[in-house]
PDB file of C-alpha atoms and ligand atoms in Angstrom:
ATOM      1  CA  MET C  57      28.458  28.653 122.252  1.00 96.00           C
ATOM      2  CA  LEU C  58      28.264  25.386 120.353  1.00 98.00           C
ATOM      3  CA  THR C  59      31.402  24.480 118.413  1.00 98.00           C
ATOM      4  CA  ALA C  60      31.334  21.530 116.037  1.00 98.00           C
ATOM      5  CA  ILE C  61      34.216  19.975 114.133  1.00 98.00           C
ATOM      6  CA  TYR C  62      33.841  18.291 110.770  1.00 98.00           C
ATOM      7  CA  PRO C  63      36.941  16.145 110.197  1.00 98.00           C
ATOM      8  CA  GLY C  64      38.059  14.393 107.058  1.00 98.00           C
ATOM      9  CA  SER C  65      40.769  13.880 104.481  1.00 97.00           C
ATOM     10  CA  PHE C  66      39.097  16.227 101.965  1.00 98.00           C
ATOM     11  CA  ASP C  67      41.250  14.913  99.130  1.00 97.00           C
ATOM     12  CA  PRO C  68      39.565  16.860  97.581  1.00 98.00           C
ATOM     13  CA  VAL C  69      36.457  18.442  99.096  1.00 98.00           C
ATOM     14  CA  THR C  70      33.323  17.497  97.118  1.00 98.00           C
ATOM     15  CA  ASN C  71      29.822  18.927  96.835  1.00 98.00           C
ATOM     16  CA  GLY C  72      28.732  16.064  99.094  1.00 97.00           C
ATOM     17  CA  HIS C  73      31.051  17.386 101.831  1.00 98.00           C
ATOM     18  CA  LEU C  74      29.785  20.917 101.168  1.00 98.00           C
ATOM     19  CA  ASP C  75      26.201  19.748 101.557  1.00 98.00           C
ATOM     20  CA  VAL C  76      27.038  18.374 105.021  1.00 98.00           C
ATOM     21  CA  ILE C  77      29.071  21.500 105.860  1.00 98.00           C
ATOM     22  CA  GLY C  78      26.091  23.728 104.986  1.00 98.00           C
ATOM     23  CA  ARG C  79      23.772  21.690 107.222  1.00 98.00           C
ATOM     24  CA  ALA C  80      26.278  21.632 110.100  1.00 98.00           C
ATOM     25  CA  SER C  81      26.886  25.384 109.874  1.00 98.00           C
ATOM     26  CA  ARG C  82      23.191  25.939 110.601  1.00 98.00           C
ATOM     27  CA  LEU C  83      23.302  23.716 113.688  1.00 98.00           C
ATOM     28  CA  ALA C  84      26.478  25.047 115.322  1.00 98.00           C
ATOM     29  CA  ASP C  85      27.538  28.555 116.229  1.00 98.00           C
ATOM     30  CA  ARG C  86      31.034  27.780 115.025  1.00 98.00           C
ATOM     31  CA  LEU C  87      32.065  25.012 112.662  1.00 98.00           C
ATOM     32  CA  VAL C  88      35.703  23.990 112.321  1.00 99.00           C
ATOM     33  CA  VAL C  89      36.485  21.885 109.269  1.00 98.00           C
ATOM     34  CA  GLY C  90      39.533  19.777 110.184  1.00 98.00           C
ATOM     35  CA  VAL C  91      41.647  18.475 107.321  1.00 98.00           C
ATOM     36  CA  LEU C  92      43.673  15.440 108.368  1.00 97.00           C
ATOM     37  CA  LEU C  93      47.379  15.954 107.699  1.00 96.00           C
ATOM     38  CA  ASN C  94      48.686  12.420 107.679  1.00 81.00           C
ATOM     39  CA  SER C  95      45.931  10.442 106.085  1.00 66.00           C
ATOM     40  CA  ASN C  96      46.962   6.811 105.621  1.00 77.00           C
ATOM     41  CA  LYS C  97      45.052   6.985 102.357  1.00 81.00           C
ATOM     42  CA  ASN C  98      48.141   8.460 100.624  1.00 92.00           C
ATOM     43  CA  PRO C  99      46.496  11.710  99.515  1.00 96.00           C
ATOM     44  CA  LEU C 100      46.659  13.030  95.961  1.00 96.00           C
ATOM     45  CA  PHE C 101      46.840  16.645  97.119  1.00 97.00           C
ATOM     46  CA  PRO C 102      49.290  17.954  99.737  1.00 96.00           C
ATOM     47  CA  ILE C 103      47.767  19.280 102.940  1.00 97.00           C
ATOM     48  CA  GLU C 104      48.203  22.972 101.975  1.00 97.00           C
ATOM     49  CA  GLU C 105      46.280  22.439  98.736  1.00 97.00           C
ATOM     50  CA  ARG C 106      43.491  20.485 100.469  1.00 98.00           C
ATOM     51  CA  VAL C 107      43.089  23.257 103.049  1.00 98.00           C
ATOM     52  CA  GLU C 108      43.216  25.970 100.366  1.00 98.00           C
ATOM     53  CA  MET C 109      40.545  24.276  98.195  1.00 98.00           C
ATOM     54  CA  THR C 110      38.292  23.739 101.218  1.00 98.00           C
ATOM     55  CA  ARG C 111      38.728  27.359 102.415  1.00 98.00           C
ATOM     56  CA  GLU C 112      37.861  28.638  98.966  1.00 98.00           C
ATOM     57  CA  ALA C 113      34.723  26.472  98.911  1.00 98.00           C
ATOM     58  CA  VAL C 114      33.396  27.765 102.265  1.00 98.00           C
ATOM     59  CA  LYS C 115      34.508  31.391 101.978  1.00 98.00           C
ATOM     60  CA  ASN C 116      30.914  32.701 102.013  1.00 97.00           C
ATOM     61  CA  TYR C 117      30.135  31.266 105.457  1.00 98.00           C
ATOM     62  CA  SER C 118      30.915  33.581 108.359  1.00 98.00           C
ATOM     63  CA  ASN C 119      30.924  30.856 111.060  1.00 98.00           C
ATOM     64  CA  ILE C 120      33.246  28.329 109.388  1.00 98.00           C
ATOM     65  CA  GLU C 121      37.003  27.927 109.828  1.00 98.00           C
ATOM     66  CA  VAL C 122      39.203  25.469 107.979  1.00 98.00           C
ATOM     67  CA  THR C 123      42.355  24.135 109.580  1.00 98.00           C
ATOM     68  CA  SER C 124      44.609  21.105 109.349  1.00 98.00           C
ATOM     69  CA  PHE C 125      45.145  18.651 112.163  1.00 98.00           C
ATOM     70  CA  ASP C 126      47.319  15.686 112.967  1.00 97.00           C
ATOM     71  CA  GLY C 127      47.077  13.045 115.675  1.00 96.00           C
ATOM     72  CA  LEU C 128      43.929  12.034 117.502  1.00 97.00           C
ATOM     73  CA  LEU C 129      40.644  13.598 116.492  1.00 98.00           C
ATOM     74  CA  VAL C 130      39.502  13.860 120.114  1.00 98.00           C
ATOM     75  CA  GLU C 131      42.589  15.941 120.918  1.00 98.00           C
ATOM     76  CA  PHE C 132      41.906  18.236 117.989  1.00 98.00           C
ATOM     77  CA  ALA C 133      38.325  18.615 119.290  1.00 98.00           C
ATOM     78  CA  GLU C 134      39.682  19.504 122.713  1.00 98.00           C
ATOM     79  CA  ARG C 135      42.029  22.155 121.280  1.00 98.00           C
ATOM     80  CA  GLU C 136      39.129  23.710 119.374  1.00 98.00           C
ATOM     81  CA  SER C 137      36.809  23.509 122.425  1.00 98.00           C
ATOM     82  CA  ALA C 138      34.344  21.536 120.314  1.00 98.00           C
ATOM     83  CA  GLN C 139      31.449  19.669 121.902  1.00 98.00           C
ATOM     84  CA  ILE C 140      30.390  17.874 118.721  1.00 98.00           C
ATOM     85  CA  ILE C 141      31.973  15.873 115.899  1.00 98.00           C
ATOM     86  CA  VAL C 142      29.959  15.966 112.678  1.00 98.00           C
ATOM     87  CA  ARG C 143      30.155  13.146 110.151  1.00 98.00           C
ATOM     88  CA  GLY C 144      28.144  12.658 106.991  1.00 97.00           C
ATOM     89  CA  ILE C 145      26.434   9.400 106.129  1.00 96.00           C
ATOM     90  CA  ARG C 146      25.570   8.605 102.517  1.00 94.00           C
ATOM     91  CA  ALA C 147      24.398   5.021 102.671  1.00 91.00           C
ATOM     92  CA  ILE C 148      24.186   2.076 105.045  1.00 90.00           C
ATOM     93  CA  SER C 149      27.634   1.009 103.859  1.00 90.00           C
ATOM     94  CA  ASP C 150      29.122   4.065 105.610  1.00 93.00           C
ATOM     95  CA  TYR C 151      27.486   3.144 108.885  1.00 94.00           C
ATOM     96  CA  GLU C 152      29.710   0.331 110.131  1.00 95.00           C
ATOM     97  CA  PHE C 153      32.984   2.262 109.989  1.00 96.00           C
ATOM     98  CA  GLU C 154      31.336   5.422 111.290  1.00 97.00           C
ATOM     99  CA  LEU C 155      29.876   3.530 114.248  1.00 97.00           C
ATOM    100  CA  GLN C 156      33.308   2.088 115.066  1.00 98.00           C
ATOM    101  CA  MET C 157      34.921   5.520 114.977  1.00 98.00           C
ATOM    102  CA  ALA C 158      32.132   7.149 116.979  1.00 98.00           C
ATOM    103  CA  LEU C 159      32.317   4.504 119.701  1.00 98.00           C
ATOM    104  CA  MET C 160      36.113   4.664 119.877  1.00 98.00           C
ATOM    105  CA  ASN C 161      36.005   8.458 120.075  1.00 98.00           C
ATOM    106  CA  ARG C 162      33.355   8.225 122.805  1.00 98.00           C
ATOM    107  CA  ARG C 163      35.578   5.852 124.753  1.00 98.00           C
ATOM    108  CA  LEU C 164      38.491   8.279 124.415  1.00 98.00           C
ATOM    109  CA  LYS C 165      36.431  11.342 125.320  1.00 98.00           C
ATOM    110  CA  PRO C 166      32.970  10.529 126.705  1.00 98.00           C
ATOM    111  CA  ASN C 167      31.600  14.073 126.622  1.00 97.00           C
ATOM    112  CA  LEU C 168      32.271  14.561 122.945  1.00 98.00           C
ATOM    113  CA  GLU C 169      29.200  13.606 120.908  1.00 98.00           C
ATOM    114  CA  THR C 170      29.286  12.410 117.302  1.00 98.00           C
ATOM    115  CA  VAL C 171      26.373  13.682 115.241  1.00 98.00           C
ATOM    116  CA  PHE C 172      25.581  12.094 111.877  1.00 98.00           C
ATOM    117  CA  LEU C 173      24.055  14.173 109.135  1.00 97.00           C
ATOM    118  CA  MET C 174      22.521  12.607 106.041  1.00 95.00           C
ATOM    119  CA  ALA C 175      24.047  13.925 102.851  1.00 90.00           C
ATOM    120  CA  SER C 176      21.551  14.973 100.200  1.00 94.00           C
ATOM    121  CA  GLU C 177      20.515  12.040  98.002  1.00 95.00           C
ATOM    122  CA  GLN C 178      21.835  13.828  94.899  1.00 95.00           C
ATOM    123  CA  TYR C 179      25.353  13.338  96.267  1.00 95.00           C
ATOM    124  CA  SER C 180      24.855   9.891  97.762  1.00 94.00           C
ATOM    125  CA  PHE C 181      27.189   8.303  95.197  1.00 95.00           C
ATOM    126  CA  VAL C 182      29.885  10.987  95.408  1.00 97.00           C
ATOM    127  CA  SER C 183      33.176  10.254  97.142  1.00 97.00           C
ATOM    128  CA  SER C 184      36.613  11.868  96.813  1.00 97.00           C
ATOM    129  CA  ARG C 185      37.963   8.513  95.653  1.00 96.00           C
ATOM    130  CA  ILE C 186      35.496   8.123  92.780  1.00 97.00           C
ATOM    131  CA  ILE C 187      35.867  11.802  91.798  1.00 98.00           C
ATOM    132  CA  LYS C 188      39.658  11.379  91.504  1.00 97.00           C
ATOM    133  CA  GLU C 189      39.273   8.238  89.421  1.00 97.00           C
ATOM    134  CA  VAL C 190      36.820   9.814  86.967  1.00 97.00           C
ATOM    135  CA  ALA C 191      38.914  13.011  86.734  1.00 97.00           C
ATOM    136  CA  ARG C 192      42.079  11.005  86.143  1.00 97.00           C
ATOM    137  CA  LEU C 193      40.417   9.157  83.277  1.00 96.00           C
ATOM    138  CA  GLY C 194      39.139  12.390  81.708  1.00 94.00           C
ATOM    139  CA  GLY C 195      35.439  12.042  82.678  1.00 96.00           C
ATOM    140  CA  ASP C 196      33.095  14.915  83.511  1.00 95.00           C
ATOM    141  CA  ILE C 197      32.873  15.749  87.204  1.00 96.00           C
ATOM    142  CA  GLY C 198      31.059  19.069  86.739  1.00 96.00           C
ATOM    143  CA  GLY C 199      28.453  19.750  89.435  1.00 96.00           C
ATOM    144  CA  LEU C 200      29.978  17.206  91.797  1.00 98.00           C
ATOM    145  CA  VAL C 201      32.857  19.346  93.094  1.00 98.00           C
ATOM    146  CA  PRO C 202      33.262  23.115  93.463  1.00 98.00           C
ATOM    147  CA  PRO C 203      34.669  24.871  90.361  1.00 96.00           C
ATOM    148  CA  SER C 204      38.078  25.520  91.960  1.00 95.00           C
ATOM    149  CA  VAL C 205      38.474  21.829  92.798  1.00 98.00           C
ATOM    150  CA  GLU C 206      37.601  20.995  89.200  1.00 97.00           C
ATOM    151  CA  SER C 207      40.480  23.202  88.002  1.00 96.00           C
ATOM    152  CA  HIS C 208      42.901  21.725  90.550  1.00 97.00           C
ATOM    153  CA  LEU C 209      41.969  18.228  89.353  1.00 97.00           C
ATOM    154  CA  ARG C 210      42.251  19.227  85.713  1.00 95.00           C
ATOM    155  CA  ALA C 211      45.706  20.713  86.341  1.00 95.00           C
ATOM    156  CA  ARG C 212      46.770  17.618  88.238  1.00 94.00           C
ATOM    157  CA  PHE C 213      45.687  15.176  85.560  1.00 94.00           C
ATOM    158  CA  GLN C 214      46.482  17.278  82.509  1.00 86.00           C
ATOM    159  CA  ARG C 215      48.013  15.045  79.908  1.00 61.00           C
ATOM    160  CA  SER C 216      51.004  16.490  78.141  1.00 44.00           C
TER     161      SER C 216
HETATM  162  O1  PNS D 314      37.234  11.642 105.282  1.00 53.17           O
HETATM  163  P1  PNS D 314      37.773  10.457 106.008  1.00 53.17           P
HETATM  164  O2  PNS D 314      39.092  10.068 105.445  1.00 53.17           O
HETATM  165  O3  PNS D 314      36.781   9.324 106.048  1.00 53.17           O
HETATM  166  O4  PNS D 314      38.018  10.939 107.549  1.00 53.17           O
HETATM  167  C1  PNS D 314      38.539  10.053 108.510  1.00 53.17           C
HETATM  168  C2  PNS D 314      38.934  10.795 109.781  1.00 53.17           C
HETATM  169  C3  PNS D 314      39.852  11.951 109.477  1.00 53.17           C
HETATM  170  C4  PNS D 314      37.693  11.317 110.456  1.00 53.17           C
HETATM  171  C5  PNS D 314      39.633   9.757 110.714  1.00 53.17           C
HETATM  172  O5  PNS D 314      40.613   9.092 110.003  1.00 53.17           O
HETATM  173  C6  PNS D 314      40.277  10.390 111.944  1.00 53.17           C
HETATM  174  O6  PNS D 314      39.589  10.888 112.805  1.00 53.17           O
HETATM  175  N1  PNS D 314      41.617  10.384 112.003  1.00 53.17           N
HETATM  176  C7  PNS D 314      42.359  10.989 113.096  1.00 53.17           C
HETATM  177  C8  PNS D 314      43.058   9.939 113.956  1.00 53.17           C
HETATM  178  C9  PNS D 314      42.118   9.364 114.975  1.00 53.17           C
HETATM  179  O7  PNS D 314      41.674  10.023 115.887  1.00 53.17           O
HETATM  180  N2  PNS D 314      41.811   8.063 114.810  1.00 53.17           N
HETATM  181  C10 PNS D 314      40.922   7.357 115.686  1.00 53.17           C
HETATM  182  C11 PNS D 314      39.472   7.630 115.343  1.00 53.17           C
HETATM  183  S1  PNS D 314      38.517   6.289 115.812  1.00 53.17           S
END
């Protein structure tokens, strides 16, 4: 049985992430989406809310689990008995950091392979950071995040 993990901050999950998740779920028997607890990016949403939004977005897949993790990614992979780490690549600019992480993770756990999936070009400009900025400033993010994430963002940035 092939288990893959798809780690990230998911602050919040976007349709770009979901595109990668859909592709990965067809490649692995079991896909575990790992939401990083202590992201040094100072997340907008607490871990429970990030997990809840991601679970809601993948509820129609029978082979996907969503869970939080803390500490080293390779240790999380070990706990989940995963053989593969999945990461999405949007553009060349993603490559340098992804290569660094993949090589460090390989050094830490040589049998764990990182597999890169290309996100669909329609989401190549979408990132959680840019989504939060546009939502905060009242711009339209429809079609770029799942509907439940849109409501969470609206609630978060509602001006009184
Ligand atoms: O969505 P992100 O924020 O780009 O995901 C980054 C993530 C979660 C994959 C990365 O920060 C990570 O793996 N953190 C766990 C700690 C760790 O193992 N760091 C060393 C990896 S080289």
